[in-house]
Amino acid sequence: MNEPANLVPGPREATVEVHRPTPLAPVPSAPVVPVQPGTIPAVTSIVLPDGRVVTGYTLEPAKTEPVTARPPVSRTAVNIALGGIGFGAVCGGLFLLTAFVTALTALVTQLIILAAVVFGGWVAVQVFSASGHRSGITVNIRKAVFKRNHFHQ
């Protein structure tokens, strides 16, 4: 009922592919270099307590590098700490510089306002003062007549 309609009944045969590796060509062996007689270590034999004999080359123990003493605090940590101290010092200086610039700006603003008040007062005194000699030329024009775009007195 739930089977696809295009299936053909009967046994199925699967095709099998066989892959055979290709043999590699033989590699010629490296030439043997004669060894100097002084470099071959001597062969020694040791008789164990149970009677067995062990024969082999004597080897020199491996020399270890001397371990340098490490400081208790890493250099990176010291550099970070010094950088933090320097940053803190710079921040304090920047705070003082900011305060100085703010105070200087307030001083300049007050000086400008003071100059405007003083100069404005001086101008007001000069304009509204009734006493004293006024400088300038006063011209009284009487019976001025304009004829044909010419001024006649």
PDB file of C-alpha atoms in Angstrom:
ATOM      1  CA  MET A   1       0.000   0.000   0.000  1.00  0.00           C
ATOM      2  CA  ASN A   2       2.761   2.492   0.928  1.00  0.00           C
ATOM      3  CA  GLU A   3       5.211   1.006  -1.558  1.00  0.00           C
ATOM      4  CA  PRO A   4       6.313   2.959  -4.622  1.00  0.00           C
ATOM      5  CA  ALA A   5       4.757   1.755  -7.830  1.00  0.00           C
ATOM      6  CA  ASN A   6       7.947   1.687  -9.911  1.00  0.00           C
ATOM      7  CA  LEU A   7       9.769  -1.064  -8.014  1.00  0.00           C
ATOM      8  CA  VAL A   8      10.514  -4.223  -9.932  1.00  0.00           C
ATOM      9  CA  PRO A   9      10.170  -7.388  -7.834  1.00  0.00           C
ATOM     10  CA  GLY A  10      13.126  -9.735  -7.721  1.00  0.00           C
ATOM     11  CA  PRO A  11      16.679  -9.931  -6.402  1.00  0.00           C
ATOM     12  CA  ARG A  12      19.028  -7.076  -7.125  1.00  0.00           C
ATOM     13  CA  GLU A  13      22.650  -7.450  -8.005  1.00  0.00           C
ATOM     14  CA  ALA A  14      25.076  -4.737  -6.942  1.00  0.00           C
ATOM     15  CA  THR A  15      28.102  -3.998  -9.067  1.00  0.00           C
ATOM     16  CA  VAL A  16      31.375  -3.981  -7.198  1.00  0.00           C
ATOM     17  CA  GLU A  17      34.373  -2.033  -8.393  1.00  0.00           C
ATOM     18  CA  VAL A  18      37.767  -3.327  -7.340  1.00  0.00           C
ATOM     19  CA  HIS A  19      40.669  -0.905  -7.157  1.00  0.00           C
ATOM     20  CA  ARG A  20      44.141  -2.355  -7.286  1.00  0.00           C
ATOM     21  CA  PRO A  21      47.053  -0.151  -6.181  1.00  0.00           C
ATOM     22  CA  THR A  22      49.808   0.577  -8.635  1.00  0.00           C
ATOM     23  CA  PRO A  23      53.186  -0.622  -7.324  1.00  0.00           C
ATOM     24  CA  LEU A  24      55.862   2.020  -6.876  1.00  0.00           C
ATOM     25  CA  ALA A  25      59.259   1.742  -8.475  1.00  0.00           C
ATOM     26  CA  PRO A  26      61.972   0.658  -6.014  1.00  0.00           C
ATOM     27  CA  VAL A  27      64.027   3.488  -4.589  1.00  0.00           C
ATOM     28  CA  PRO A  28      67.801   3.066  -4.758  1.00  0.00           C
ATOM     29  CA  SER A  29      69.367   2.910  -1.321  1.00  0.00           C
ATOM     30  CA  ALA A  30      71.550   5.730  -0.092  1.00  0.00           C
ATOM     31  CA  PRO A  31      75.286   5.226  -0.361  1.00  0.00           C
ATOM     32  CA  VAL A  32      76.962   4.072   2.835  1.00  0.00           C
ATOM     33  CA  VAL A  33      79.365   6.615   4.257  1.00  0.00           C
ATOM     34  CA  PRO A  34      82.380   5.093   5.996  1.00  0.00           C
ATOM     35  CA  VAL A  35      82.525   5.988   9.689  1.00  0.00           C
ATOM     36  CA  GLN A  36      85.746   7.033  11.341  1.00  0.00           C
ATOM     37  CA  PRO A  37      87.023   4.397  13.766  1.00  0.00           C
ATOM     38  CA  GLY A  38      87.226   6.796  16.701  1.00  0.00           C
ATOM     39  CA  THR A  39      83.533   7.716  16.683  1.00  0.00           C
ATOM     40  CA  ILE A  40      82.097   4.239  17.349  1.00  0.00           C
ATOM     41  CA  PRO A  41      81.403   3.807  21.071  1.00  0.00           C
ATOM     42  CA  ALA A  42      82.878   0.869  22.875  1.00  0.00           C
ATOM     43  CA  VAL A  43      80.743  -2.210  23.496  1.00  0.00           C
ATOM     44  CA  THR A  44      80.350  -3.203  27.129  1.00  0.00           C
ATOM     45  CA  SER A  45      78.873  -6.260  28.721  1.00  0.00           C
ATOM     46  CA  ILE A  46      77.166  -6.455  32.100  1.00  0.00           C
ATOM     47  CA  VAL A  47      76.511  -9.689  33.976  1.00  0.00           C
ATOM     48  CA  LEU A  48      73.222  -9.563  35.856  1.00  0.00           C
ATOM     49  CA  PRO A  49      72.812 -11.314  39.247  1.00  0.00           C
ATOM     50  CA  ASP A  50      70.738 -14.126  37.706  1.00  0.00           C
ATOM     51  CA  GLY A  51      73.559 -14.947  35.252  1.00  0.00           C
ATOM     52  CA  ARG A  52      72.281 -13.218  32.119  1.00  0.00           C
ATOM     53  CA  VAL A  53      74.703 -11.087  30.140  1.00  0.00           C
ATOM     54  CA  VAL A  54      73.567  -7.792  28.634  1.00  0.00           C
ATOM     55  CA  THR A  55      75.768  -6.345  25.912  1.00  0.00           C
ATOM     56  CA  GLY A  56      75.401  -2.839  24.480  1.00  0.00           C
ATOM     57  CA  TYR A  57      76.932   0.494  23.791  1.00  0.00           C
ATOM     58  CA  THR A  58      77.694   2.837  26.632  1.00  0.00           C
ATOM     59  CA  LEU A  59      75.922   6.149  26.282  1.00  0.00           C
ATOM     60  CA  GLU A  60      76.857   9.385  27.863  1.00  0.00           C
ATOM     61  CA  PRO A  61      74.048  10.859  29.892  1.00  0.00           C
ATOM     62  CA  ALA A  62      72.269  13.730  28.212  1.00  0.00           C
ATOM     63  CA  LYS A  63      73.456  17.105  29.383  1.00  0.00           C
ATOM     64  CA  THR A  64      70.623  19.291  30.527  1.00  0.00           C
ATOM     65  CA  GLU A  65      70.622  23.016  29.966  1.00  0.00           C
ATOM     66  CA  PRO A  66      71.006  25.004  33.157  1.00  0.00           C
ATOM     67  CA  VAL A  67      67.659  26.448  34.129  1.00  0.00           C
ATOM     68  CA  THR A  68      67.737  30.213  34.422  1.00  0.00           C
ATOM     69  CA  ALA A  69      66.026  31.565  37.479  1.00  0.00           C
ATOM     70  CA  ARG A  70      62.802  33.284  36.559  1.00  0.00           C
ATOM     71  CA  PRO A  71      61.841  36.433  38.404  1.00  0.00           C
ATOM     72  CA  PRO A  72      58.900  36.061  40.783  1.00  0.00           C
ATOM     73  CA  VAL A  73      56.913  38.601  38.718  1.00  0.00           C
ATOM     74  CA  SER A  74      56.763  38.487  34.942  1.00  0.00           C
ATOM     75  CA  ARG A  75      58.083  41.395  32.911  1.00  0.00           C
ATOM     76  CA  THR A  76      54.730  41.776  31.192  1.00  0.00           C
ATOM     77  CA  ALA A  77      52.999  42.326  34.529  1.00  0.00           C
ATOM     78  CA  VAL A  78      55.603  44.916  35.525  1.00  0.00           C
ATOM     79  CA  ASN A  79      55.170  46.741  32.190  1.00  0.00           C
ATOM     80  CA  ILE A  80      51.390  46.773  32.580  1.00  0.00           C
ATOM     81  CA  ALA A  81      51.695  48.123  36.124  1.00  0.00           C
ATOM     82  CA  LEU A  82      54.111  50.856  35.039  1.00  0.00           C
ATOM     83  CA  GLY A  83      51.804  51.756  32.168  1.00  0.00           C
ATOM     84  CA  GLY A  84      48.914  52.107  34.608  1.00  0.00           C
ATOM     85  CA  ILE A  85      50.956  54.376  36.871  1.00  0.00           C
ATOM     86  CA  GLY A  86      51.970  56.516  33.892  1.00  0.00           C
ATOM     87  CA  PHE A  87      48.379  56.689  32.677  1.00  0.00           C
ATOM     88  CA  GLY A  88      47.242  57.772  36.120  1.00  0.00           C
ATOM     89  CA  ALA A  89      49.883  60.507  36.191  1.00  0.00           C
ATOM     90  CA  VAL A  90      48.856  61.726  32.745  1.00  0.00           C
ATOM     91  CA  CYS A  91      45.168  61.739  33.704  1.00  0.00           C
ATOM     92  CA  GLY A  92      45.934  63.924  36.709  1.00  0.00           C
ATOM     93  CA  GLY A  93      47.879  66.311  34.507  1.00  0.00           C
ATOM     94  CA  LEU A  94      45.088  66.376  31.926  1.00  0.00           C
ATOM     95  CA  PHE A  95      42.577  67.133  34.672  1.00  0.00           C
ATOM     96  CA  LEU A  96      44.683  70.069  35.833  1.00  0.00           C
ATOM     97  CA  LEU A  97      45.121  71.251  32.237  1.00  0.00           C
ATOM     98  CA  THR A  98      41.364  71.113  31.688  1.00  0.00           C
ATOM     99  CA  ALA A  99      40.750  73.080  34.887  1.00  0.00           C
ATOM    100  CA  PHE A 100      43.335  75.678  33.801  1.00  0.00           C
ATOM    101  CA  VAL A 101      41.774  76.085  30.353  1.00  0.00           C
ATOM    102  CA  THR A 102      38.311  76.469  31.916  1.00  0.00           C
ATOM    103  CA  ALA A 103      39.558  79.142  34.340  1.00  0.00           C
ATOM    104  CA  LEU A 104      41.382  80.978  31.549  1.00  0.00           C
ATOM    105  CA  THR A 105      38.238  80.965  29.393  1.00  0.00           C
ATOM    106  CA  ALA A 106      36.193  82.406  32.274  1.00  0.00           C
ATOM    107  CA  LEU A 107      38.820  85.127  32.846  1.00  0.00           C
ATOM    108  CA  VAL A 108      38.884  86.161  29.192  1.00  0.00           C
ATOM    109  CA  THR A 109      35.070  86.240  29.091  1.00  0.00           C
ATOM    110  CA  GLN A 110      34.937  88.476  32.175  1.00  0.00           C
ATOM    111  CA  LEU A 111      37.587  90.815  30.737  1.00  0.00           C
ATOM    112  CA  ILE A 112      35.604  91.162  27.503  1.00  0.00           C
ATOM    113  CA  ILE A 113      32.421  91.943  29.446  1.00  0.00           C
ATOM    114  CA  LEU A 114      34.301  94.468  31.630  1.00  0.00           C
ATOM    115  CA  ALA A 115      35.761  96.180  28.560  1.00  0.00           C
ATOM    116  CA  ALA A 116      32.313  96.368  26.932  1.00  0.00           C
ATOM    117  CA  VAL A 117      30.787  97.909  30.077  1.00  0.00           C
ATOM    118  CA  VAL A 118      33.593 100.461  30.520  1.00  0.00           C
ATOM    119  CA  PHE A 119      33.725 101.440  26.835  1.00  0.00           C
ATOM    120  CA  GLY A 120      29.931 101.579  26.619  1.00  0.00           C
ATOM    121  CA  GLY A 121      29.791 103.818  29.683  1.00  0.00           C
ATOM    122  CA  TRP A 122      32.414 106.144  28.229  1.00  0.00           C
ATOM    123  CA  VAL A 123      30.476 106.393  24.974  1.00  0.00           C
ATOM    124  CA  ALA A 124      27.258 107.071  26.883  1.00  0.00           C
ATOM    125  CA  VAL A 125      28.899 109.848  28.888  1.00  0.00           C
ATOM    126  CA  GLN A 126      30.243 111.453  25.717  1.00  0.00           C
ATOM    127  CA  VAL A 127      26.897 111.325  23.942  1.00  0.00           C
ATOM    128  CA  PHE A 128      24.627 112.471  26.744  1.00  0.00           C
ATOM    129  CA  SER A 129      26.812 115.115  28.382  1.00  0.00           C
ATOM    130  CA  ALA A 130      25.373 118.621  27.876  1.00  0.00           C
ATOM    131  CA  SER A 131      28.252 120.585  29.248  1.00  0.00           C
ATOM    132  CA  GLY A 132      31.489 121.371  27.548  1.00  0.00           C
ATOM    133  CA  HIS A 133      32.493 122.379  24.059  1.00  0.00           C
ATOM    134  CA  ARG A 134      31.369 120.182  21.272  1.00  0.00           C
ATOM    135  CA  SER A 135      33.752 119.667  18.493  1.00  0.00           C
ATOM    136  CA  GLY A 136      32.623 119.693  14.918  1.00  0.00           C
ATOM    137  CA  ILE A 137      31.311 122.184  12.387  1.00  0.00           C
ATOM    138  CA  THR A 138      27.763 123.418  12.527  1.00  0.00           C
ATOM    139  CA  VAL A 139      26.357 124.767   9.290  1.00  0.00           C
ATOM    140  CA  ASN A 140      23.091 126.674   9.360  1.00  0.00           C
ATOM    141  CA  ILE A 141      21.532 126.814   5.956  1.00  0.00           C
ATOM    142  CA  ARG A 142      18.967 129.562   5.504  1.00  0.00           C
ATOM    143  CA  LYS A 143      16.969 130.190   2.442  1.00  0.00           C
ATOM    144  CA  ALA A 144      18.524 127.431   0.453  1.00  0.00           C
ATOM    145  CA  VAL A 145      17.148 127.269  -3.050  1.00  0.00           C
ATOM    146  CA  PHE A 146      17.472 124.497  -5.534  1.00  0.00           C
ATOM    147  CA  LYS A 147      17.195 125.667  -9.140  1.00  0.00           C
ATOM    148  CA  ARG A 148      17.713 123.316 -12.003  1.00  0.00           C
ATOM    149  CA  ASN A 149      19.575 120.844  -9.857  1.00  0.00           C
ATOM    150  CA  HIS A 150      21.980 123.519  -8.636  1.00  0.00           C
ATOM    151  CA  PHE A 151      22.291 124.600  -5.077  1.00  0.00           C
ATOM    152  CA  HIS A 152      22.188 128.438  -4.560  1.00  0.00           C
ATOM    153  CA  GLN A 153      22.635 130.206  -1.278  1.00  0.00           C
TER     154      GLN A 153
END
